[in-house]
PDB file of C-alpha atoms and ligand atoms in Angstrom:
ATOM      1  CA  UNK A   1      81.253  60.629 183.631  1.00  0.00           C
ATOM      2  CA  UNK A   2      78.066  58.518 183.664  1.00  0.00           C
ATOM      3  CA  UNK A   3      76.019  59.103 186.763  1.00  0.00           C
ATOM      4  CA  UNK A   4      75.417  56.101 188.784  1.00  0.00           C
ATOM      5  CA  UNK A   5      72.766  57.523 190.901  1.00  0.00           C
ATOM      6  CA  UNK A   6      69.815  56.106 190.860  1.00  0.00           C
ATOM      7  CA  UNK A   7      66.992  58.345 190.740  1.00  0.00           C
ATOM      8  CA  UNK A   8      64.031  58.390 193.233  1.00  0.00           C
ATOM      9  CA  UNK A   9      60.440  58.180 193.174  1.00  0.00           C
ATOM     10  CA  UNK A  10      58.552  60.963 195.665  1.00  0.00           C
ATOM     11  CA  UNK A  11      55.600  59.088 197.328  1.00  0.00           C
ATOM     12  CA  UNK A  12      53.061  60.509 199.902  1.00  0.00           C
ATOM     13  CA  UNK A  13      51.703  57.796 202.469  1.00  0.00           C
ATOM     14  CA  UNK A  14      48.459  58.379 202.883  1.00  0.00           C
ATOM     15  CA  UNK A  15      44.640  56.763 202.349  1.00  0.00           C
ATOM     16  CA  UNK A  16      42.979  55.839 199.314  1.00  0.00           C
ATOM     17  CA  UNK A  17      40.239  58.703 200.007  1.00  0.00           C
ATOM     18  CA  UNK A  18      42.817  61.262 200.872  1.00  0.00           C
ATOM     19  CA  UNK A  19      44.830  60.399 197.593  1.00  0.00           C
ATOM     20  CA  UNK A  20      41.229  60.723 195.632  1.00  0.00           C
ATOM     21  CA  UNK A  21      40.515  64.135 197.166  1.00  0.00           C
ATOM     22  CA  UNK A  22      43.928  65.457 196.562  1.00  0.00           C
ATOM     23  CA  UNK A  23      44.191  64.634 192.701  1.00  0.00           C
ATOM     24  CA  UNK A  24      40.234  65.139 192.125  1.00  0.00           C
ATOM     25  CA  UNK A  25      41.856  68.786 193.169  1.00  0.00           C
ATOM     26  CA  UNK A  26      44.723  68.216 190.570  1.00  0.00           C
ATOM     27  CA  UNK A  27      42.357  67.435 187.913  1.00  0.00           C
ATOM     28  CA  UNK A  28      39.774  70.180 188.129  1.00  0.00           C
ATOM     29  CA  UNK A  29      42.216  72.929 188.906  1.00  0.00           C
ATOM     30  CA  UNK A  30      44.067  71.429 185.486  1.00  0.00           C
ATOM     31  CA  UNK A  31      40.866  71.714 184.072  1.00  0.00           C
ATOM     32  CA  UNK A  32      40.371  75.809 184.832  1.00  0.00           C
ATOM     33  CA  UNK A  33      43.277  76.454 183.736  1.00  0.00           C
ATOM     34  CA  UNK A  34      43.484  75.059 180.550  1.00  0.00           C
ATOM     35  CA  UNK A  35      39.865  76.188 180.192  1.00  0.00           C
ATOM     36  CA  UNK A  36      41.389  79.795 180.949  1.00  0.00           C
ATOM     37  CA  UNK A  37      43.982  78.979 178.163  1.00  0.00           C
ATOM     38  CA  UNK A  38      40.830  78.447 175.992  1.00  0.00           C
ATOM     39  CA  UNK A  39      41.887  74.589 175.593  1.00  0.00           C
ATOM     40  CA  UNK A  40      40.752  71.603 176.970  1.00  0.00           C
ATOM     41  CA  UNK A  41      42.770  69.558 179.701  1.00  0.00           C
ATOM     42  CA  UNK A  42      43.756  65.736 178.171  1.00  0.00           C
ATOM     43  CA  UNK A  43      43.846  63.063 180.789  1.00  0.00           C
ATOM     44  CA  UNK A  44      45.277  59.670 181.016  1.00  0.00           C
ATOM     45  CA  UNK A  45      42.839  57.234 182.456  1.00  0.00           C
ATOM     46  CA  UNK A  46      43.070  53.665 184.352  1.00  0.00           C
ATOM     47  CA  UNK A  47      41.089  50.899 185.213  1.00  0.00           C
ATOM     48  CA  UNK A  48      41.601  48.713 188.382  1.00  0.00           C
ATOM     49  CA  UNK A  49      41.054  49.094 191.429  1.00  0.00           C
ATOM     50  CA  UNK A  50      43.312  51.465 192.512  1.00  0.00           C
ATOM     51  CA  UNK A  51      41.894  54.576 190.594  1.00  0.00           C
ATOM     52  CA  UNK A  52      38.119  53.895 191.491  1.00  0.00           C
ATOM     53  CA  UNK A  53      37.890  56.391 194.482  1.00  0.00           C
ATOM     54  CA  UNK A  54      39.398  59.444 192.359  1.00  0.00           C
ATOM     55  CA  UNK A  55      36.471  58.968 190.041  1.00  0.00           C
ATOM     56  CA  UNK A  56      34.067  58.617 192.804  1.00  0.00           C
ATOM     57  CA  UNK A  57      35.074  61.758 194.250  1.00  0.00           C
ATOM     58  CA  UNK A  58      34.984  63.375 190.828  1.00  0.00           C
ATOM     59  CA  UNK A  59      31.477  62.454 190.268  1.00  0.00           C
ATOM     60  CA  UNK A  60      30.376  63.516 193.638  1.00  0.00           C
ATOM     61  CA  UNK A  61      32.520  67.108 193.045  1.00  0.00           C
ATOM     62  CA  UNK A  62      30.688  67.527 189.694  1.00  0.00           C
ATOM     63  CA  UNK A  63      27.023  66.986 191.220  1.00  0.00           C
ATOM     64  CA  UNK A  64      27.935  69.008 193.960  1.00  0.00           C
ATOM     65  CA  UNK A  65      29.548  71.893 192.771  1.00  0.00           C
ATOM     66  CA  UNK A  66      29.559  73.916 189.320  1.00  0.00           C
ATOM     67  CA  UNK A  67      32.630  72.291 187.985  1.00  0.00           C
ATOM     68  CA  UNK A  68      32.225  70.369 184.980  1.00  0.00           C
ATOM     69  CA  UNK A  69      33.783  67.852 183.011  1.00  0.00           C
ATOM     70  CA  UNK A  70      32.404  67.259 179.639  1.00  0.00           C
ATOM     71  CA  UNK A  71      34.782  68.815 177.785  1.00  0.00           C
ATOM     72  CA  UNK A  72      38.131  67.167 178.596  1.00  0.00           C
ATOM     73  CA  UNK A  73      40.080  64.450 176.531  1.00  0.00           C
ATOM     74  CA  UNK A  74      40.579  61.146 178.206  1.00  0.00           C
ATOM     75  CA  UNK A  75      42.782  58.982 176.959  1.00  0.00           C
ATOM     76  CA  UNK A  76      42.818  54.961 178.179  1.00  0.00           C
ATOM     77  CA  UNK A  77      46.303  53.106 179.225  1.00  0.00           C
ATOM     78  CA  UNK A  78      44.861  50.266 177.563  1.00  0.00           C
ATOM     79  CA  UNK A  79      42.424  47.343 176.509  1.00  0.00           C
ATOM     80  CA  UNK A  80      41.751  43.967 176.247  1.00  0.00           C
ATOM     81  CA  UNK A  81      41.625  42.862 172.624  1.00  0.00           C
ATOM     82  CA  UNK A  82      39.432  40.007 171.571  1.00  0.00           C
ATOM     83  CA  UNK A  83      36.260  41.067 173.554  1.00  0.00           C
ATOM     84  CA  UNK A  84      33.227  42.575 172.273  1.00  0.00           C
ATOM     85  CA  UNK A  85      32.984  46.137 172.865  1.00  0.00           C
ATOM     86  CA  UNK A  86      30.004  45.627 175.224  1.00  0.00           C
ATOM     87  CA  UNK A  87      31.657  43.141 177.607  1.00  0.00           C
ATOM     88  CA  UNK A  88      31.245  43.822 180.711  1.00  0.00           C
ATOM     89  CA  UNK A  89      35.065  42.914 181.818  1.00  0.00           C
ATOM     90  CA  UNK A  90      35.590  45.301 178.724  1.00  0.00           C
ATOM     91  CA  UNK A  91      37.729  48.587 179.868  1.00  0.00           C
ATOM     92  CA  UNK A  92      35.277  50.574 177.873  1.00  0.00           C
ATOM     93  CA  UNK A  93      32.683  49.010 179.925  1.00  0.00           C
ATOM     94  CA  UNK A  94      33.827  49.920 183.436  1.00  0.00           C
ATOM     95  CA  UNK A  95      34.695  53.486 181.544  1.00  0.00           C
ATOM     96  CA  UNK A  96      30.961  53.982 180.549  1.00  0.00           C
ATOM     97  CA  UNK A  97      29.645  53.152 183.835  1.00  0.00           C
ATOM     98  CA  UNK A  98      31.976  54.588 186.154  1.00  0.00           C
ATOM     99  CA  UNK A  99      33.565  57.660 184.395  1.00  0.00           C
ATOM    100  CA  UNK A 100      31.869  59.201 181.060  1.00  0.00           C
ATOM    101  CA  UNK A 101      28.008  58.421 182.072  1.00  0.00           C
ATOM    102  CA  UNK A 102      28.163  59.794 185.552  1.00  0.00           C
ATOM    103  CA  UNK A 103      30.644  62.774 184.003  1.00  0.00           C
ATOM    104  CA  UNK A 104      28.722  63.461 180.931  1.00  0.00           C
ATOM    105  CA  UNK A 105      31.848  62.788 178.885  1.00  0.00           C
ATOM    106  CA  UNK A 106      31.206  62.206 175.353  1.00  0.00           C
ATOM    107  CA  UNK A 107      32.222  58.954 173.585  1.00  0.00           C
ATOM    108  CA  UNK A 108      34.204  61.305 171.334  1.00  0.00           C
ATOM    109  CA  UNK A 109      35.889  62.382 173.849  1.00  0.00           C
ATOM    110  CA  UNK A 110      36.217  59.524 176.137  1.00  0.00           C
ATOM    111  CA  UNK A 111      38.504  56.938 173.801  1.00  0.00           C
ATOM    112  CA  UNK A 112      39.999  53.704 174.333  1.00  0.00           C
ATOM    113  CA  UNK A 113      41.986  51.309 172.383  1.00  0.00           C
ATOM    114  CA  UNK A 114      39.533  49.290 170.960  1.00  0.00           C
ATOM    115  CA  UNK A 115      39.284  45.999 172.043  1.00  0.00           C
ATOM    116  CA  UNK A 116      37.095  43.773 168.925  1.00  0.00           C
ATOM    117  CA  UNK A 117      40.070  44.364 166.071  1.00  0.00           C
ATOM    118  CA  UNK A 118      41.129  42.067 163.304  1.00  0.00           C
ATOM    119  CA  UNK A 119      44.917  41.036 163.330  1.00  0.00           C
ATOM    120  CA  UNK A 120      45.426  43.219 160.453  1.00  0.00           C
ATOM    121  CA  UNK A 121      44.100  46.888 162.034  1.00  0.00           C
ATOM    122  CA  UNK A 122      46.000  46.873 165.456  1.00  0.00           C
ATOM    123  CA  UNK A 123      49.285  48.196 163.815  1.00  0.00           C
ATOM    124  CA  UNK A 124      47.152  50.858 162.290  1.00  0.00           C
ATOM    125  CA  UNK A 125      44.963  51.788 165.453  1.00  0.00           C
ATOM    126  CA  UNK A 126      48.087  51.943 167.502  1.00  0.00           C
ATOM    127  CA  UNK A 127      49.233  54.602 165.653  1.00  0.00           C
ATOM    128  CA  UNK A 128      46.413  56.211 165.245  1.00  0.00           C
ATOM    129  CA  UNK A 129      46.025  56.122 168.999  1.00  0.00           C
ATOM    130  CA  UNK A 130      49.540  57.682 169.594  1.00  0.00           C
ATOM    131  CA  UNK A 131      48.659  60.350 166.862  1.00  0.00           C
ATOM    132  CA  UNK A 132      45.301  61.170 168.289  1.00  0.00           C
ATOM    133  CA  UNK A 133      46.886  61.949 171.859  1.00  0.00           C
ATOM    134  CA  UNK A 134      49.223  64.398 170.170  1.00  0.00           C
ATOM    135  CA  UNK A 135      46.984  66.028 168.120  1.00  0.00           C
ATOM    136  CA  UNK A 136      44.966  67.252 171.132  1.00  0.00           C
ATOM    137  CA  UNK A 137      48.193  68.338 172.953  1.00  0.00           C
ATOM    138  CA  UNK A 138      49.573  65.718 174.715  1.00  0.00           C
ATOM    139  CA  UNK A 139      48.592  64.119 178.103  1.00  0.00           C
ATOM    140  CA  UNK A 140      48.347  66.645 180.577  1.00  0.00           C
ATOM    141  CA  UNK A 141      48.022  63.866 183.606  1.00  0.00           C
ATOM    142  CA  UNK A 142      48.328  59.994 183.768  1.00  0.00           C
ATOM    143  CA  UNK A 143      46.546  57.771 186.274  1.00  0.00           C
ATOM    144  CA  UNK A 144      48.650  54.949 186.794  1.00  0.00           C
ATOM    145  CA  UNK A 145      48.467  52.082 189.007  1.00  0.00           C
ATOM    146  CA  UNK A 146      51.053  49.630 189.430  1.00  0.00           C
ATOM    147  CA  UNK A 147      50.691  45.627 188.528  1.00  0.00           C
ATOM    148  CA  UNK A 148      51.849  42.894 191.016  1.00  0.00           C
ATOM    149  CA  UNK A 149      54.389  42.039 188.155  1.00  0.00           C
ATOM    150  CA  UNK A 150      55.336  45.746 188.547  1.00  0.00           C
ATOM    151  CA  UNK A 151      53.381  46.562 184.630  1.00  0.00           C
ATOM    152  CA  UNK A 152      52.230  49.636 183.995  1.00  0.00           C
ATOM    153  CA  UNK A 153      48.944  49.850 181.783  1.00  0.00           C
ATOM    154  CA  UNK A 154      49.798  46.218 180.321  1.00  0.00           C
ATOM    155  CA  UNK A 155      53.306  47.063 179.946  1.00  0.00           C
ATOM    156  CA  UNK A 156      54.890  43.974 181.397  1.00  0.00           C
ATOM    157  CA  UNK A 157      58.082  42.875 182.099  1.00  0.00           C
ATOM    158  CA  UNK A 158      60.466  42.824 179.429  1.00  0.00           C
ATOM    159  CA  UNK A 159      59.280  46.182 178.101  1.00  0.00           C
ATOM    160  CA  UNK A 160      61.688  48.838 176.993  1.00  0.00           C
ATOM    161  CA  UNK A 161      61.500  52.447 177.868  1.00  0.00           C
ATOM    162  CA  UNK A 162      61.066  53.238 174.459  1.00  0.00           C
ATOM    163  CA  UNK A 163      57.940  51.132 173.682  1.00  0.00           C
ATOM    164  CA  UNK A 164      55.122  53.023 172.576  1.00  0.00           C
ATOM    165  CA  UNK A 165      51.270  51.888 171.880  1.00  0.00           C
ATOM    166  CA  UNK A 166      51.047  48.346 171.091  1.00  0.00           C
ATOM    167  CA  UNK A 167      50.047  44.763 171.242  1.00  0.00           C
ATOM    168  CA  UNK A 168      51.081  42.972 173.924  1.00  0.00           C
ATOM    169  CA  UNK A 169      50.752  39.341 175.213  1.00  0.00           C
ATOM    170  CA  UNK A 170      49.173  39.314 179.110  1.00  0.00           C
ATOM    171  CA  UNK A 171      51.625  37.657 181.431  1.00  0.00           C
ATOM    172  CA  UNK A 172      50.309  35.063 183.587  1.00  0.00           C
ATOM    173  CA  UNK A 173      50.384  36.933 186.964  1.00  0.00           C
ATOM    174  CA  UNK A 174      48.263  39.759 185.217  1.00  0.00           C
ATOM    175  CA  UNK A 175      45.616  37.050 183.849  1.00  0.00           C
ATOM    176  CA  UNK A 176      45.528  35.295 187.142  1.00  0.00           C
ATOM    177  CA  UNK A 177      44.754  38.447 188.581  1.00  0.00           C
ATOM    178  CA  UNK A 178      42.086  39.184 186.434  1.00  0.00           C
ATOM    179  CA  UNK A 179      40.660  35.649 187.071  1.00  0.00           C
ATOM    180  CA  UNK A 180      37.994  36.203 189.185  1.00  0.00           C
ATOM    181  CA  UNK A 181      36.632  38.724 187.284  1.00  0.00           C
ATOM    182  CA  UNK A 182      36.408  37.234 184.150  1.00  0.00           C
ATOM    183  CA  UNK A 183      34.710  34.116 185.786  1.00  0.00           C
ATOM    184  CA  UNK A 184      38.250  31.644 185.124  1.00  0.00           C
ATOM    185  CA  UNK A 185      41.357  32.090 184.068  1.00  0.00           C
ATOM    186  CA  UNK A 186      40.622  30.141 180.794  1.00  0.00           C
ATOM    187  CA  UNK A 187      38.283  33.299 179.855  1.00  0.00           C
ATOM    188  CA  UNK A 188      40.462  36.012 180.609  1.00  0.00           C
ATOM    189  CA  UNK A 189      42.289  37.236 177.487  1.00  0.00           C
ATOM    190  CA  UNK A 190      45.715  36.760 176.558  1.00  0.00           C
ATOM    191  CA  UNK A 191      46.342  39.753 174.468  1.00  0.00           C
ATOM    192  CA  UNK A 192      45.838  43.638 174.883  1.00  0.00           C
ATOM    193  CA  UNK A 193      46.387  46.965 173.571  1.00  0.00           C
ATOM    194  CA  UNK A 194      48.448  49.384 175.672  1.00  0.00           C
ATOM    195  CA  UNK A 195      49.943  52.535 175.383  1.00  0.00           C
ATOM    196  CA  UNK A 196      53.911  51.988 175.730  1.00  0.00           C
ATOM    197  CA  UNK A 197      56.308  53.471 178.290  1.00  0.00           C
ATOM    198  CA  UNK A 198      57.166  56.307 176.041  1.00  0.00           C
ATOM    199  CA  UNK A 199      53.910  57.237 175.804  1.00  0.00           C
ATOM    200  CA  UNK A 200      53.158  57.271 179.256  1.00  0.00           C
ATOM    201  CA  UNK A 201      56.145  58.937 180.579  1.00  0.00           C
ATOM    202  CA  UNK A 202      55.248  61.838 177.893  1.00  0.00           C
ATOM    203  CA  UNK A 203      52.689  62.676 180.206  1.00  0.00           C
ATOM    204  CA  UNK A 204      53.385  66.286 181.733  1.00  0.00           C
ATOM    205  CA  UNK A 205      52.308  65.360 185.049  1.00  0.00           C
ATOM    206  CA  UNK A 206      51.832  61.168 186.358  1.00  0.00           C
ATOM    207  CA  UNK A 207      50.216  60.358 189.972  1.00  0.00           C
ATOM    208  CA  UNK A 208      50.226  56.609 190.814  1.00  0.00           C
ATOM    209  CA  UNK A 209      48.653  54.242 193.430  1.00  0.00           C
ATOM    210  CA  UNK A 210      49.143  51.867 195.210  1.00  0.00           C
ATOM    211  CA  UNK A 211      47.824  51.020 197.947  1.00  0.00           C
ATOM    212  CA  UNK A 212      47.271  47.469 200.221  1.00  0.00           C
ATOM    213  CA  UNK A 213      49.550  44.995 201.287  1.00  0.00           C
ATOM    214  CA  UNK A 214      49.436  42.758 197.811  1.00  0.00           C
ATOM    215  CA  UNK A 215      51.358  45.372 196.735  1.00  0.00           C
ATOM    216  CA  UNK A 216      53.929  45.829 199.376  1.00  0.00           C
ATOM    217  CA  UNK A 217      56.625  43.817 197.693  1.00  0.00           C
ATOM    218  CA  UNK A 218      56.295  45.365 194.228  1.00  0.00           C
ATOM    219  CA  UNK A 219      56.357  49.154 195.624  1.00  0.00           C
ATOM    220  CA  UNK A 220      59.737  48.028 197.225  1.00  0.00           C
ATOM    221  CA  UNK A 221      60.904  46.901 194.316  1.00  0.00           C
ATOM    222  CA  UNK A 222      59.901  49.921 192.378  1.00  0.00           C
ATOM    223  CA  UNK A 223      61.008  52.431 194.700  1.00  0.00           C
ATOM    224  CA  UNK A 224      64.584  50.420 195.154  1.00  0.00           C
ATOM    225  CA  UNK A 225      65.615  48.101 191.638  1.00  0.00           C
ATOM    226  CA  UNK A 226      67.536  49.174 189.273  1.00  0.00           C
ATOM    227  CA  UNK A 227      65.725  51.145 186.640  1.00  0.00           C
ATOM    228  CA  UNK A 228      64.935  49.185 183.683  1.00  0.00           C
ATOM    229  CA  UNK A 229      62.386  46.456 182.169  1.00  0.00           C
ATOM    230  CA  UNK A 230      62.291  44.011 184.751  1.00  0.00           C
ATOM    231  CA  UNK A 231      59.971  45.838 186.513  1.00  0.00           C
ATOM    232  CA  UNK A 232      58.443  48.552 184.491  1.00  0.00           C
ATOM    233  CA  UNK A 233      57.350  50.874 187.006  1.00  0.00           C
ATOM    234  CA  UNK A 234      60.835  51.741 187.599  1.00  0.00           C
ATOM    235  CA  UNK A 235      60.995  53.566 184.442  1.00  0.00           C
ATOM    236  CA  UNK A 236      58.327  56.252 186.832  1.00  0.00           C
ATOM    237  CA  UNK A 237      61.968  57.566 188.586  1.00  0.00           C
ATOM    238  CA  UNK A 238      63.029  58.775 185.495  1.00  0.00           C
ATOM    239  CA  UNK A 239      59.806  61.208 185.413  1.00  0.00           C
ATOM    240  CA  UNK A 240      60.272  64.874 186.222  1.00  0.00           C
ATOM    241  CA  UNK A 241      56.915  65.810 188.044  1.00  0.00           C
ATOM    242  CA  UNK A 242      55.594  61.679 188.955  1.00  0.00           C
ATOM    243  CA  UNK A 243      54.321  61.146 192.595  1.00  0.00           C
ATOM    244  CA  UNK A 244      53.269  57.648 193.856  1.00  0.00           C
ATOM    245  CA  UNK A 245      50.622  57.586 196.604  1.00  0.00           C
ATOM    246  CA  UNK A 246      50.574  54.618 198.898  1.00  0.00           C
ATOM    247  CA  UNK A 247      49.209  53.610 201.883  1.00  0.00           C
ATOM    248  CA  UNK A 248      50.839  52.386 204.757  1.00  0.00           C
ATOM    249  CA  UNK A 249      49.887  48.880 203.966  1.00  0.00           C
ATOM    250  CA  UNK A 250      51.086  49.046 200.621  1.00  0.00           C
ATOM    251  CA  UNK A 251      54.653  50.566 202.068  1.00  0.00           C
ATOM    252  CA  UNK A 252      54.905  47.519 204.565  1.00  0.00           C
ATOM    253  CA  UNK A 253      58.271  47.807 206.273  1.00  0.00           C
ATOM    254  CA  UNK A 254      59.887  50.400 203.813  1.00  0.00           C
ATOM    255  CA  UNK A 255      60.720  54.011 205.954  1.00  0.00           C
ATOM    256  CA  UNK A 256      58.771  57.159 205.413  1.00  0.00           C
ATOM    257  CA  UNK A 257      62.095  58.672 204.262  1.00  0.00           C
ATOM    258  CA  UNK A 258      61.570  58.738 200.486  1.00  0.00           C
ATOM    259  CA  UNK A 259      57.896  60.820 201.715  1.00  0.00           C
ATOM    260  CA  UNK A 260      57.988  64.231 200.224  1.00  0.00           C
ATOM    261  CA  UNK A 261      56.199  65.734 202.896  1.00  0.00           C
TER     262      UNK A 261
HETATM  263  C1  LIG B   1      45.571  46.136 185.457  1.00  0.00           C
HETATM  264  C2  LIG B   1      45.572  47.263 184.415  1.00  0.00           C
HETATM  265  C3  LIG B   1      46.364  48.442 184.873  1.00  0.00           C
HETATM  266  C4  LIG B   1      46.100  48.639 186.348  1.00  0.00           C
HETATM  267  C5  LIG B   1      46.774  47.522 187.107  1.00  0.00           C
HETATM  268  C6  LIG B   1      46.549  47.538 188.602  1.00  0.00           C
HETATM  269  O1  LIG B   1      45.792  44.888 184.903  1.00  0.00           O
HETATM  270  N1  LIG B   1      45.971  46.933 183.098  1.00  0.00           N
HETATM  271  O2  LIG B   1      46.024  49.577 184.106  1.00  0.00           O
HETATM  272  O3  LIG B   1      46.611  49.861 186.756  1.00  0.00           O
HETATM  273  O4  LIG B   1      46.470  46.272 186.544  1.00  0.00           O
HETATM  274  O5  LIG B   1      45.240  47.178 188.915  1.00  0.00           O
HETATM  275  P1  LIG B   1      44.578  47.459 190.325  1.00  0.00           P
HETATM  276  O6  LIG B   1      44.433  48.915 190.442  1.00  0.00           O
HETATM  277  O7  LIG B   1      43.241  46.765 190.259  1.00  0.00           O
HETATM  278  O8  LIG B   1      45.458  46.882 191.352  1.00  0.00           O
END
């Protein structure tokens, strides 16, 4: 008989800076122990908001103590496509400035989709991307953070569980959300690259955030719809070893109970 329990998501309510410290931790305890493995720890990366204290609190940890970072994998959700590679709303462009300068990652190491590709290469760089993640082991932790629309890297809804690295067309609560940014919504693009929903939930390990009341309605819905592809995120319950950090903003009038600790 088919089980008609619905599976959970473990969340811990707590800041943005005490969600930072705690998987900074994560990381560079990941990274010592792969290192003791004699291989290199592969990390899946975002962009947003919601992951920029984590890589503040890496940088500090890596000027301030002896752990190092330059020889892990990172591995971008995803990427705008029809920018120059030097745009400043460009992923790779927040990437260089906030993650591989400060952490002396390498641009061979630090890879995005790229975002400046004729029609006629994205089938062939999506693949590539999916194959270059495997080759170097798989991803050993995702960053995620969730979309208003409930998307995961640019995975919006509609998306299947079983989508992998692709083009996708931006839906028009993500582009309104990048409005500002971009200077108008007329200049933010319509199309991306992203890895899919397989690809993320392959990761061994996925910590998400969330955190401030514009996202209070979507982390209900993601903690309590039915799994599936109207809101992407859901697909996260089906993850063995995912936990979703929010804050108590972001949790608005939903209990504690679902807390796991
Ligand atoms: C963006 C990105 C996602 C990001 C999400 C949430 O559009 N494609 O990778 O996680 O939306 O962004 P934020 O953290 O700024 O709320």
């Amino acid at each position: 008989m088919m089980s008609t329990a619905t599976p959970s998501l473990p969340f811990v309510v707590c800041t943005p800076a005490e969600a930072a410290r705690e998987i900074a931790t994560e990381m560079l305890d990941l990274v010592a122990s792969r290192a003791r493995a004699g291989r290199s720890a592969v990390f899946g990366l975002a962009t947003g908001r919601s992951p920029l204290e984590i890589y503040a609190e890496l940088v500090q940890r890596v000027r301030t103590t002896r752990f190092a970072l330059d020889n892990v994998w990172t591995f971008n959700l995803d990427e705008y496509l029809g920018l120059p590679a030097r745009h400043p709303q460009s992923f790779a462009h927040y990437m260089r400035e906030r993650v591989f300068g400060p952490l002396g990652i390498h641009r061979e190491r630090g890879i995005l989709p790229a975002s400046d590709l004729a029609p006629s290469q994205v089938a062939a760089h999506c693949r590539a991307y999916e194959r270059a993640i495997a080759e170097v082991g798989g991803l050993d932790l995702q960053i995620l953070g969730i979309g208003r629309n409930g998307h995961i890297g640019f995975n919006e809804p509609g998306s299947t569980r079983e989508c992998r690295t692709r083009e996708v067309m931006l839906d028009e609560t993500t582009r309104a959300d990048a409005a500002a940014n971009f200077g108008g919504l007329e200049r933010v693009p319509t199309r991306a690259i992203t890895m899919g929903v397989a690809t993320i939930l392959e990761a061994r390990r996925i910590r998400v955030l969330a955190f401030g009341a514009s996202k209070s309605a979507i982390v209900r819905r993601t903690l309590e719809d039915a799994v599936g592809p109207d809101v992407p995120a859901t697909y996260l319950r089906e993850h063995s070893d995912v936990r979703l950090y929010v804050d108590a903003a972001a949790l608005g009038g939903l209990s504690r109970s679902g807390a796991n600790r």
